[in-house]
Coordinates of N, CA, C and O in Angstrom, one line a residue:
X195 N -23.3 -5.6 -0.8 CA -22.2 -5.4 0.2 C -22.8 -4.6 1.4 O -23.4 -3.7 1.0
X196 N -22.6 -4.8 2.7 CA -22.9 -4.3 4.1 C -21.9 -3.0 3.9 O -20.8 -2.9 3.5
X197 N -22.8 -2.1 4.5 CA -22.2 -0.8 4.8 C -21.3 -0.6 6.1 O -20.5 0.3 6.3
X198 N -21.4 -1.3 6.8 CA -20.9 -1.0 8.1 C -20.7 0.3 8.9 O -19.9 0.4 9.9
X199 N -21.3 0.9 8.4 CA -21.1 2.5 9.0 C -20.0 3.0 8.3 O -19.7 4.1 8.8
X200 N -19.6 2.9 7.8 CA -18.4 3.5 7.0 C -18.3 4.8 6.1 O -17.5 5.6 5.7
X201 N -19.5 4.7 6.0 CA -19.4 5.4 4.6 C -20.5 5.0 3.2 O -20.6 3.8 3.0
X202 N -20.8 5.7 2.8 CA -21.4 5.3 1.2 C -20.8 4.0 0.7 O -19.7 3.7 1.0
X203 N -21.6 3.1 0.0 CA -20.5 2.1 -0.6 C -20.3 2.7 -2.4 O -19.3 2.6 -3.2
X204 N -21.6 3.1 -2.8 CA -21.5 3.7 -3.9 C -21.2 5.1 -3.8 O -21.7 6.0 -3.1
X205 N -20.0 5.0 -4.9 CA -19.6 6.9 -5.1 C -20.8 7.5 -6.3 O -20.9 7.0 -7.5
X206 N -21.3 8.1 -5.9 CA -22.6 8.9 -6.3 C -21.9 10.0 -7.4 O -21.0 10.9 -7.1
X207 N -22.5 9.8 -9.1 CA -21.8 10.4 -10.0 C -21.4 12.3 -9.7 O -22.1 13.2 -9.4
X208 N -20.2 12.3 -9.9 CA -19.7 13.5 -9.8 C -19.1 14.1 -8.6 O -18.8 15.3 -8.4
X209 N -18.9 12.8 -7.5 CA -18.4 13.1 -6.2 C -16.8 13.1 -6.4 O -16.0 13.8 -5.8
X210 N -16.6 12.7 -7.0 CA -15.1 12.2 -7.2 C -14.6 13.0 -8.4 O -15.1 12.7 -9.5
X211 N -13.4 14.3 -8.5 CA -12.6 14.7 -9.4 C -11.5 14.3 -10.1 O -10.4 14.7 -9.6
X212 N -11.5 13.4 -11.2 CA -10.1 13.3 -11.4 C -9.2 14.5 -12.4 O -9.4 14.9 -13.6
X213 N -8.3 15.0 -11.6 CA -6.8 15.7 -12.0 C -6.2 14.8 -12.9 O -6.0 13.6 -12.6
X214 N -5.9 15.3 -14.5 CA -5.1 14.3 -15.0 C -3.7 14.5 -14.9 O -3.1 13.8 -15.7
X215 N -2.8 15.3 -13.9 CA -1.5 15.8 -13.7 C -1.7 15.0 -12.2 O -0.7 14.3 -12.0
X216 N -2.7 14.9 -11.1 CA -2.6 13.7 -10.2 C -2.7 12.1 -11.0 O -1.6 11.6 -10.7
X217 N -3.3 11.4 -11.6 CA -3.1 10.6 -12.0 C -2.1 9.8 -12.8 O -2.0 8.6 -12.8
X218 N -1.4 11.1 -13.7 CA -0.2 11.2 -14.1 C 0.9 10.9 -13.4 O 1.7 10.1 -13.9
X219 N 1.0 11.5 -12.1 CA 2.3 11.1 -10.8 C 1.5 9.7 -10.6 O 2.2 8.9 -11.2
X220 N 0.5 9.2 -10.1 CA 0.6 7.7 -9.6 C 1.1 6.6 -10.8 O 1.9 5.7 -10.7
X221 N 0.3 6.9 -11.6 CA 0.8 5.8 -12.7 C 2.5 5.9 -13.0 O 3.2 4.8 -13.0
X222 N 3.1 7.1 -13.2 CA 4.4 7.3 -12.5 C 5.2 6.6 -11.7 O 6.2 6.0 -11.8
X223 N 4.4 6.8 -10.6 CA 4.7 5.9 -9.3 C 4.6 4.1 -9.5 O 5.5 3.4 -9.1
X224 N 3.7 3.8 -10.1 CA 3.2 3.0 -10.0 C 4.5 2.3 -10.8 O 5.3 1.6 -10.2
X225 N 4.5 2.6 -12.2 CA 6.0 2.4 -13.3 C 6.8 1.9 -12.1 O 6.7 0.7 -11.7
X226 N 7.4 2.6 -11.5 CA 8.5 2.6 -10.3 C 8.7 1.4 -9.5 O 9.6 0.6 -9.4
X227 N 7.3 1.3 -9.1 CA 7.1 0.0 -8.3 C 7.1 -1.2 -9.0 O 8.1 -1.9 -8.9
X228 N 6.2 -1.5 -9.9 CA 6.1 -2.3 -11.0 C 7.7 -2.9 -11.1 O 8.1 -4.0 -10.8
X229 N 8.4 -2.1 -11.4 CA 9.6 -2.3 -12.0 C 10.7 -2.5 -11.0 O 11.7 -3.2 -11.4
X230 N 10.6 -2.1 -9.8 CA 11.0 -2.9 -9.1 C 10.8 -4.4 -8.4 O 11.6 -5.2 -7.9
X231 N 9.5 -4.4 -8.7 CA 9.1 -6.2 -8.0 C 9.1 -6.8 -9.6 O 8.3 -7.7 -9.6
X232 N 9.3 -6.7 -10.3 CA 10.3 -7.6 -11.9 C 11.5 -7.2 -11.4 O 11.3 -7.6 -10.3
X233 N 12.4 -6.7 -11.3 CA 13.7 -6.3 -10.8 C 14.2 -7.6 -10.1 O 15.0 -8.4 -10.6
X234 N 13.5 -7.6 -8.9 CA 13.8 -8.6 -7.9 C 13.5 -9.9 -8.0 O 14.0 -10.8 -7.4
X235 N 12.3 -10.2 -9.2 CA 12.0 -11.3 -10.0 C 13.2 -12.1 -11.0 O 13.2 -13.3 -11.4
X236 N 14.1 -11.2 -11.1 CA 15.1 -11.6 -12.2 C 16.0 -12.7 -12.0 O 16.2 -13.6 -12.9
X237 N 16.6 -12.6 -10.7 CA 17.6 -13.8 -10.2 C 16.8 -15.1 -10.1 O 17.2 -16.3 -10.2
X238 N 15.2 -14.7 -9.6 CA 14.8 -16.6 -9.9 C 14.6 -17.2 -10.7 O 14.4 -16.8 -11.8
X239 N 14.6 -18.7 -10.5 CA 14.8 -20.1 -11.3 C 13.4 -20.0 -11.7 O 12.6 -19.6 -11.0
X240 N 13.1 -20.7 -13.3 CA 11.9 -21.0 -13.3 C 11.0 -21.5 -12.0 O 9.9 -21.1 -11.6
X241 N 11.7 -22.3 -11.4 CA 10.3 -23.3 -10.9 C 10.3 -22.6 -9.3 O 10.1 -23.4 -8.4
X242 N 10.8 -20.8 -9.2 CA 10.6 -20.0 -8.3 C 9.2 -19.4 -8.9 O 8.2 -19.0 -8.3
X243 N 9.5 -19.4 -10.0 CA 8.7 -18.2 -10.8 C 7.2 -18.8 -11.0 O 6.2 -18.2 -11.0
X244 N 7.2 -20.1 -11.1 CA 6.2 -20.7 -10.8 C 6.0 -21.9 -10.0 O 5.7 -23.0 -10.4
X245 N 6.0 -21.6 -9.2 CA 5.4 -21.8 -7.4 C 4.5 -21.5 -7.3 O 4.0 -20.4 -7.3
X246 N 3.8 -23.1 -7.3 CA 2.6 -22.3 -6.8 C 1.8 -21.8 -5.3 O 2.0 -22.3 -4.2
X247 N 0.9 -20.7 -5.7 CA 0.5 -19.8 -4.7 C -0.7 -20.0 -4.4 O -1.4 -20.4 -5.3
X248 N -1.4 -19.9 -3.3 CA -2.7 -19.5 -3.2 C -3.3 -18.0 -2.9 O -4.1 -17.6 -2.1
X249 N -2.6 -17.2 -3.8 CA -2.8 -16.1 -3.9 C -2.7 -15.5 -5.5 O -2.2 -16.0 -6.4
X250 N -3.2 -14.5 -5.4 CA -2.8 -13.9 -6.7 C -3.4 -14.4 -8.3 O -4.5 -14.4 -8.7
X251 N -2.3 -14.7 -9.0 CA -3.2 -15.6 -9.9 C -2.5 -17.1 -10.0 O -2.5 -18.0 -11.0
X252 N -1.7 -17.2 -8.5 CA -1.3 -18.3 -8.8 C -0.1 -18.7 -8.6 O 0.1 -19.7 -7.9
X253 N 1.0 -18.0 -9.0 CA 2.5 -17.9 -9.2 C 2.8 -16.9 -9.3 O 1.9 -16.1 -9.5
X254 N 4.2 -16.5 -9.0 CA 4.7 -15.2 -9.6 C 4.8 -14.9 -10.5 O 4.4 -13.7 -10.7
X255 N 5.4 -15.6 -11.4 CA 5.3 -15.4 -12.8 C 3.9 -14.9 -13.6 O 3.8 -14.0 -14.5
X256 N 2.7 -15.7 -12.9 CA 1.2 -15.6 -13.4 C 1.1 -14.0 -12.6 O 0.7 -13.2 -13.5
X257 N 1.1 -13.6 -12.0 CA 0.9 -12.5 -11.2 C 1.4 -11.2 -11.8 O 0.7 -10.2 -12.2
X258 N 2.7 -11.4 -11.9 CA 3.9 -10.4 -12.8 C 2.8 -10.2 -14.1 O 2.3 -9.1 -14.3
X259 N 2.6 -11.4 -15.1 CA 2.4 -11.2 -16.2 C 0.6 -10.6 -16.0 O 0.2 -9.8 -16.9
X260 N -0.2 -11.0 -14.8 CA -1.7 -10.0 -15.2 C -1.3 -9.0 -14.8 O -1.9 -8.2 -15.5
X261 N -0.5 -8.3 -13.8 CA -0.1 -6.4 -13.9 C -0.1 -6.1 -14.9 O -0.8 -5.2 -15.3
X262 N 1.0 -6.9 -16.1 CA 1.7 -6.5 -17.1 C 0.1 -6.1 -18.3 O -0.2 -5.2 -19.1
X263 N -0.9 -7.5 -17.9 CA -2.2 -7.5 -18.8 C -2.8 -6.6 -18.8 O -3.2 -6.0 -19.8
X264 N -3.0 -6.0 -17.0 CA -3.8 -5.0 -16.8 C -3.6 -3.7 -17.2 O -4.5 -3.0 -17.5
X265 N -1.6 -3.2 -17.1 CA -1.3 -1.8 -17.7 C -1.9 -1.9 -19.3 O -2.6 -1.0 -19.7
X266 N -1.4 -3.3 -20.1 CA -1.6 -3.0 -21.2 C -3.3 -2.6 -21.4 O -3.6 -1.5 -21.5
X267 N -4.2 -3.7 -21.4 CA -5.7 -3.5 -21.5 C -5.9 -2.2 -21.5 O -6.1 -1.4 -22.4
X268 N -5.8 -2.0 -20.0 CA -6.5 -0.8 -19.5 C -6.0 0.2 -20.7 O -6.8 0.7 -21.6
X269 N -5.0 0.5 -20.7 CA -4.6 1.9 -21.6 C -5.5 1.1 -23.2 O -5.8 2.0 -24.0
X270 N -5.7 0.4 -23.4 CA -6.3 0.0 -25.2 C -8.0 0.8 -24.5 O -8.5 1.9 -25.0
X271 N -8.6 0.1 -23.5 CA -9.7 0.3 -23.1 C -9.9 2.3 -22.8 O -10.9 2.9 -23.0
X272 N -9.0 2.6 -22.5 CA -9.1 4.1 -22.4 C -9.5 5.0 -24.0 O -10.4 5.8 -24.5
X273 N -8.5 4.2 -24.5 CA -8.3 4.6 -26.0 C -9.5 4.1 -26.7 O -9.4 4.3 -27.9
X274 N -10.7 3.5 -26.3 CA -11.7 3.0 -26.6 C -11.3 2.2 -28.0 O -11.8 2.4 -29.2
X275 N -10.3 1.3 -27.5 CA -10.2 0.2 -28.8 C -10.2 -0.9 -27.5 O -9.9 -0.9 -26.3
X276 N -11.0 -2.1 -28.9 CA -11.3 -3.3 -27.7 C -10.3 -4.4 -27.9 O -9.9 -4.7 -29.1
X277 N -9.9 -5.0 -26.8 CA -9.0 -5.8 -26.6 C -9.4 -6.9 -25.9 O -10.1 -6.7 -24.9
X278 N -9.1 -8.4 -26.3 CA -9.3 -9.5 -25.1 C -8.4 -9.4 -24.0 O -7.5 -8.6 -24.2
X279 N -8.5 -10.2 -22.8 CA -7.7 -10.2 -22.2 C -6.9 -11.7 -22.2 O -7.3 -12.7 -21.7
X280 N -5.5 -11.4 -22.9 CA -4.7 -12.3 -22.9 C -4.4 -13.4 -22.0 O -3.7 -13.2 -21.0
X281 N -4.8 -14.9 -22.3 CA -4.2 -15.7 -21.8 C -2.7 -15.7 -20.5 O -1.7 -15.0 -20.7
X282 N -2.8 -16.3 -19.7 CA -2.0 -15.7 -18.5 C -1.3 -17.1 -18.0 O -1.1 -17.3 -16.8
X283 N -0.8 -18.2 -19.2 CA -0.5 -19.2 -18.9 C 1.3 -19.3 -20.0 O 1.8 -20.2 -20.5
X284 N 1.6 -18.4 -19.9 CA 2.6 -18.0 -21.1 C 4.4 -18.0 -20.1 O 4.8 -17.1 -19.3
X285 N 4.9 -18.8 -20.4 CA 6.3 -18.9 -19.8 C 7.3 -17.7 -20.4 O 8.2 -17.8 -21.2
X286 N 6.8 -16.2 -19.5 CA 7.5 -15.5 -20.4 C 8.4 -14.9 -19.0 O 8.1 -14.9 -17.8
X287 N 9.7 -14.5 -19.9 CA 11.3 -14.3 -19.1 C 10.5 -12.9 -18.5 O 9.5 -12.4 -18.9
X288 N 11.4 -12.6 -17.6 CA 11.8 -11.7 -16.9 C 12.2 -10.3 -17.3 O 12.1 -9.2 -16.8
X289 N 12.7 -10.8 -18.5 CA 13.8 -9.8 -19.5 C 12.6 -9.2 -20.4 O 12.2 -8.0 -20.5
X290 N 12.1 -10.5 -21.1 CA 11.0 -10.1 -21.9 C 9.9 -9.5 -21.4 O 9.2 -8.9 -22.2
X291 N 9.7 -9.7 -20.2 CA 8.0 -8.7 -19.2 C 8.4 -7.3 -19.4 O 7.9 -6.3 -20.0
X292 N 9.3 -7.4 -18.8 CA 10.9 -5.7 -18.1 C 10.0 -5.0 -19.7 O 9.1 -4.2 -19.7
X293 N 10.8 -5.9 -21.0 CA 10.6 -4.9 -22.2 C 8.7 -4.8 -22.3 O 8.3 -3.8 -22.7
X294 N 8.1 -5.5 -22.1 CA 6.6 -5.3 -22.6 C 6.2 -4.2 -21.9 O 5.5 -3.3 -22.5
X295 N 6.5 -4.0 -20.5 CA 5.9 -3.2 -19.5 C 6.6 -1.6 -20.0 O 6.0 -0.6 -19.7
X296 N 7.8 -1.6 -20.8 CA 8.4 -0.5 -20.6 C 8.1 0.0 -22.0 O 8.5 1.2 -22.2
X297 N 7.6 -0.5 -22.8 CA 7.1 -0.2 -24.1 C 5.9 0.3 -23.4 O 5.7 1.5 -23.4
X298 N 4.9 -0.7 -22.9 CA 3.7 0.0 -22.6 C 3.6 1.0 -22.0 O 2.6 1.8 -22.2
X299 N 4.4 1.2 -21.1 CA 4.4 2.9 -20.1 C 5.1 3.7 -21.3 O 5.0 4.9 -21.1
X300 N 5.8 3.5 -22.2 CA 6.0 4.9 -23.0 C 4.8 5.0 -24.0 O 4.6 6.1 -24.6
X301 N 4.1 4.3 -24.3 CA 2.5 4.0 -25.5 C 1.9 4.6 -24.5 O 1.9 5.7 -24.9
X302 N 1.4 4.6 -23.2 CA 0.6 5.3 -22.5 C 1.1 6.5 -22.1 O 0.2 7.4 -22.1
X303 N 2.1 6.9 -21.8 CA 2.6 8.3 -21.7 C 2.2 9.2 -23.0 O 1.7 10.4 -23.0
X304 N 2.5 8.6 -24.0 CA 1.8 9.1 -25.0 C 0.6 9.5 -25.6 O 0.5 10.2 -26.6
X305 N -0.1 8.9 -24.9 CA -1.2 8.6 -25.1 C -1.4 10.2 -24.2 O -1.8 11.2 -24.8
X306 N -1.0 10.3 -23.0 CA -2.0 11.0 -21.8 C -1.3 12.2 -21.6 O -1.6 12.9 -20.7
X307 N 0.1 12.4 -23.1 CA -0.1 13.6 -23.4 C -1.4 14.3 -24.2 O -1.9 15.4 -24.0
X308 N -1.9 13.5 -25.1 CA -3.1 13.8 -25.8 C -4.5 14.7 -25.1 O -5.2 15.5 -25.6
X309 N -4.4 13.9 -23.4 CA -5.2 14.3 -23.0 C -5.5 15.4 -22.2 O -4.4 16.0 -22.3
X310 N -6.4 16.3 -21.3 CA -6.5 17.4 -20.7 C -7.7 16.7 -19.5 O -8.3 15.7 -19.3
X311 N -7.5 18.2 -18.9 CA -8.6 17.9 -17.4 C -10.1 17.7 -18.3 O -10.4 16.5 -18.3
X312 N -10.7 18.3 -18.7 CA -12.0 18.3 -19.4 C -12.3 16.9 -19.9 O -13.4 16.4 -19.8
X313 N -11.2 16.2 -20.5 CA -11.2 14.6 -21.0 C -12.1 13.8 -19.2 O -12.9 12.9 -19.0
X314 N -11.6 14.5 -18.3 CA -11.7 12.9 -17.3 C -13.4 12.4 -16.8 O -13.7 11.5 -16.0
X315 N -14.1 13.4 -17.5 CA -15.3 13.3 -17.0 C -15.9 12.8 -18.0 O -17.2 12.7 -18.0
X316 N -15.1 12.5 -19.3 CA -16.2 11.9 -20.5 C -15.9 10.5 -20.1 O -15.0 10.0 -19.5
X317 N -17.2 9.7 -20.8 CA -17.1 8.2 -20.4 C -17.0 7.4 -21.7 O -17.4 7.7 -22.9
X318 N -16.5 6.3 -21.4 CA -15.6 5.2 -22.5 C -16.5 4.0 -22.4 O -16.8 3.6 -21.3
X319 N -16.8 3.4 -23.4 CA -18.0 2.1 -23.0 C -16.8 1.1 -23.6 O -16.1 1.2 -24.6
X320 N -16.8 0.3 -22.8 CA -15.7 -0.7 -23.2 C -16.2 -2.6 -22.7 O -17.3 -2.9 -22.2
X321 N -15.3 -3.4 -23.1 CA -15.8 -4.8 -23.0 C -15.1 -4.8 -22.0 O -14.1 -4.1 -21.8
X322 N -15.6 -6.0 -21.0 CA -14.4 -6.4 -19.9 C -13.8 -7.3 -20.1 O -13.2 -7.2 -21.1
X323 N -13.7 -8.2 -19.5 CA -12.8 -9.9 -19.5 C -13.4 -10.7 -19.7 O -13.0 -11.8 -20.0
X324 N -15.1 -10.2 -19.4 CA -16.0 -12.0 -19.6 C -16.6 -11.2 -20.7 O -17.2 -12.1 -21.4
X325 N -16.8 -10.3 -21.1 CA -17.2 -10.2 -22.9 C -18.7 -8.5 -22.7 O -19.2 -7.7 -23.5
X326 N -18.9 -8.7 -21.0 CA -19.9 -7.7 -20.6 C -19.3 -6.3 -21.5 O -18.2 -6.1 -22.1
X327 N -20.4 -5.2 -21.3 CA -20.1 -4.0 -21.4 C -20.1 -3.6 -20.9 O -20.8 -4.1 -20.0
X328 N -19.7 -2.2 -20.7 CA -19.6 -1.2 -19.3 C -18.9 0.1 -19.6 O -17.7 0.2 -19.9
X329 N -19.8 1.1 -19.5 CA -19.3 2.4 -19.3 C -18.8 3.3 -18.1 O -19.6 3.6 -17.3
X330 N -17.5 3.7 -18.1 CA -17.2 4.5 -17.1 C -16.6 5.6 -17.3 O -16.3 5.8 -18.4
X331 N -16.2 6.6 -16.2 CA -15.6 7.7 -17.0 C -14.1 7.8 -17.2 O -13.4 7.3 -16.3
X332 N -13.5 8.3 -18.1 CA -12.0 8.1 -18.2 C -11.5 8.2 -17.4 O -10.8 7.2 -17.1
X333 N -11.4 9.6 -16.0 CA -10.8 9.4 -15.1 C -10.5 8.5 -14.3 O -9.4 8.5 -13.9
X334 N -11.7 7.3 -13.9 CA -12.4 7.0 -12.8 C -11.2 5.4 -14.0 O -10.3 4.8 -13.4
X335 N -11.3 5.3 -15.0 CA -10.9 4.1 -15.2 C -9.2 4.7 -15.3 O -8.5 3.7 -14.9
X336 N -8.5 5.6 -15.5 CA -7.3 5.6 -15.3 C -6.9 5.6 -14.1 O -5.7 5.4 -14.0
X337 N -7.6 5.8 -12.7 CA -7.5 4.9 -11.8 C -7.5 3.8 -11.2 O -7.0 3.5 -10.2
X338 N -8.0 3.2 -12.1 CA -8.1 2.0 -11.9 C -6.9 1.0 -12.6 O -6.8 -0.2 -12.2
X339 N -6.2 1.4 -13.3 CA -5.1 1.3 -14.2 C -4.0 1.5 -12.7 O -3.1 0.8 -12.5
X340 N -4.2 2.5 -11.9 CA -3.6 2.4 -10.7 C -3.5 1.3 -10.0 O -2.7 0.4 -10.0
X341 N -4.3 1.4 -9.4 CA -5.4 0.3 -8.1 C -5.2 -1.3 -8.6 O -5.1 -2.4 -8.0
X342 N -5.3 -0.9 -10.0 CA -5.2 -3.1 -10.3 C -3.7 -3.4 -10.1 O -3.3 -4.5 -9.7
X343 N -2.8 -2.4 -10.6 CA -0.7 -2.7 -10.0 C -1.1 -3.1 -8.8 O -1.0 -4.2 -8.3
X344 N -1.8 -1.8 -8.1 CA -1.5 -1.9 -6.6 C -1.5 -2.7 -5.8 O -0.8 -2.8 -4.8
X345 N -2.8 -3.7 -6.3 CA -3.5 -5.1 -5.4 C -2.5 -5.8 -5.7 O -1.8 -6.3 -4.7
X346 N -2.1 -6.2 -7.0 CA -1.5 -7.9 -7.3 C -0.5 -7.3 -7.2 O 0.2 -8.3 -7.5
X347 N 0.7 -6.0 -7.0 CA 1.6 -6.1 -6.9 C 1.7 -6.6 -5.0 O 2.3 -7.6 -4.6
X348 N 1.2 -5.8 -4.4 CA 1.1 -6.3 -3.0 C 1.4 -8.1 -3.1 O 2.2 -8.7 -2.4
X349 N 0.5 -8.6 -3.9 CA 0.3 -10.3 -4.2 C 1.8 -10.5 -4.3 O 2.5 -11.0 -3.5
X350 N 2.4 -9.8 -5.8 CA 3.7 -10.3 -6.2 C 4.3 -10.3 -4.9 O 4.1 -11.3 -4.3
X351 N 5.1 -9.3 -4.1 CA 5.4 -9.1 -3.1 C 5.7 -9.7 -1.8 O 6.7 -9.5 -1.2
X352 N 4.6 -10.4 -1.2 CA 4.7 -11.4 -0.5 C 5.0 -12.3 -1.3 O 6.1 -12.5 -0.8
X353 N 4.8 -13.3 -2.4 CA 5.6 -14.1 -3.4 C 6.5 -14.2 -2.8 O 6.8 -15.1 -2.0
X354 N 7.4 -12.8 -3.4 CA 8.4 -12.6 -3.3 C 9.5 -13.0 -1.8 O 10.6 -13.4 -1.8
X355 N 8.6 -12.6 -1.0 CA 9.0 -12.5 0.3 C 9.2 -14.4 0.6 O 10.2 -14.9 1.2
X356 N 8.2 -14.8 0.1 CA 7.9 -16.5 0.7 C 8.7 -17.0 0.1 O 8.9 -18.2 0.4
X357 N 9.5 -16.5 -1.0 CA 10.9 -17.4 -1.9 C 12.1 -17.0 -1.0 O 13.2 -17.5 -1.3
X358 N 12.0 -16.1 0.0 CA 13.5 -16.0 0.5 C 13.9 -14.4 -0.7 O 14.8 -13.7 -0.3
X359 N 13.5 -14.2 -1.6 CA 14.0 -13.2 -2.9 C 13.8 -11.9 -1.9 O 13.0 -11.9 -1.0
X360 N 14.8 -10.6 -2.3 CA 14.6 -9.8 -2.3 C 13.4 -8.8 -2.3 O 13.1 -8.2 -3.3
X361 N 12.8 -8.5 -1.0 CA 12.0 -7.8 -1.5 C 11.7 -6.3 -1.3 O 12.0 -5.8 -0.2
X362 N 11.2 -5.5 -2.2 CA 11.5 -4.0 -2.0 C 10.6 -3.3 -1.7 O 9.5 -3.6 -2.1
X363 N 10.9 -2.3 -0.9 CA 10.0 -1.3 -0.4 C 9.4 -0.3 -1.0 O 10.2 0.6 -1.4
X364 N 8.3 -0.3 -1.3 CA 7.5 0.4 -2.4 C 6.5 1.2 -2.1 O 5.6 1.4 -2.9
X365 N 6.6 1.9 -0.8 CA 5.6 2.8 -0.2 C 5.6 4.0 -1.4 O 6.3 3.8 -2.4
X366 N 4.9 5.1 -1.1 CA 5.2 6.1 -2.3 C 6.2 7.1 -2.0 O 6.7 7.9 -2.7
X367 N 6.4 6.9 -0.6 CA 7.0 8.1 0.1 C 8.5 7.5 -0.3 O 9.4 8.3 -0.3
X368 N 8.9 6.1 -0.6 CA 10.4 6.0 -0.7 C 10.7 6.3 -2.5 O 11.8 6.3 -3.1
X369 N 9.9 6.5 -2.9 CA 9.9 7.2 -4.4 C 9.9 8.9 -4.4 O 10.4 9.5 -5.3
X370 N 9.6 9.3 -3.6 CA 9.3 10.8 -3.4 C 10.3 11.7 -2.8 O 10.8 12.6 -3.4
X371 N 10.6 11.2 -1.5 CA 11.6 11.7 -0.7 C 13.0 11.8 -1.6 O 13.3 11.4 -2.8
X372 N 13.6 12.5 -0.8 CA 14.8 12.5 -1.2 C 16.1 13.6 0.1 O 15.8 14.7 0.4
X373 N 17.0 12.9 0.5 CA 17.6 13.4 1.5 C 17.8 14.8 1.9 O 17.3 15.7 1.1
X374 N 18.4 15.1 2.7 CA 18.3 16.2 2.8 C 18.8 17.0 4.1 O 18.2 16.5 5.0
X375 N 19.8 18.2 4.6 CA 20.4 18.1 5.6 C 19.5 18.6 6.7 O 18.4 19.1 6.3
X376 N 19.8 18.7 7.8 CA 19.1 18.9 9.5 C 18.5 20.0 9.2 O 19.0 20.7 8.2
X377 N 17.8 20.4 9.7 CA 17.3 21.9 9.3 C 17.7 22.4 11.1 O 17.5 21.7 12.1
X378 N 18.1 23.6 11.3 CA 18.6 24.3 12.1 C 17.6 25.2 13.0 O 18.1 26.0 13.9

């Protein structure tokens, strides 16, 4: 990849800190969002849900369900248990994603009570999707448990937008804020 003056393209080990109480609020956040773009998923017809896309993985339905792959995996992969990555061709409801995702964010909350700051710099060797191995450090991959919602939820999103469906505003700041009178 071309650098373009930008910047480093590789982060050079130990440049980057991960906080497990910052990572904790995004994936937080992240729940939030997630759960609202299935939300707004609910009122469509199957053959909204799969429409196809040239984006994403395809459909919304296909899109919805690899977030849902990616929260699960990733937290198995933290946990250094190995997992395939499930098939993404599966006609599953709206109702039934809602419950998989919300089971998985309380199995991972759990999980990341276990953990402390000192955990984010040890490294986890895990399989990926095409069967490679690869070691990274816990932090750096509970990040990434961030960043993979973030992309394909963006995907779902416009979906969303190109069906005419409701679509919701998911910055972080409309999760955060909260009202508040004139200050004087």
């Amino acid at each position: 990849m071309e650098n373009l003056g930008l910047g480093e393209t590789i982060i050079p080990e130990g440049l980057v800190m991960v906080v497990l109480d910052t990572v904790q609020t995004f994936l937080k956040y992240s729940d939030w969002a997630n759960q609202h773009v299935v939300r707004c998923s609910f009122p469509l017809s199957a053959e909204q849900l799969d429409r196809p896309f040239k984006m994403g993985m395809g459909s919304l339905r296909r899109t919805l369900l690899h977030i849902y792959h990616g929260e699960h995996v990733w937290l198995q992969r933290w946990k250094s248990e190995s997992v395939a990555w499930p098939p993404e061709d599966e006609s599953v409801s709206m109702i039934t994603l809602a419950e998989r995702f919300r089971k998985t964010w309380e199995e991972r909350a759990a999980y990341l009570e276990t953990l402390s700051d000192s955990e984010m710099d040890r490294f986890v060797v895990y399989v990926d999707s095409s069967g490679g191995y690869f070691r990274a450090k816990l932090g750096h991959m509970l990040i990434e448990g961030c960043l993979h919602s973030t992309h394909h939820r963006a995907q779902a999103v416009n979906m969303l937008r190109q069906l005419d469906a409701e679509t919701p505003e998911l910055d972080y700041i409309m999760w955060i804020r909260r009202p508040t009178t004139r200050p004087t």
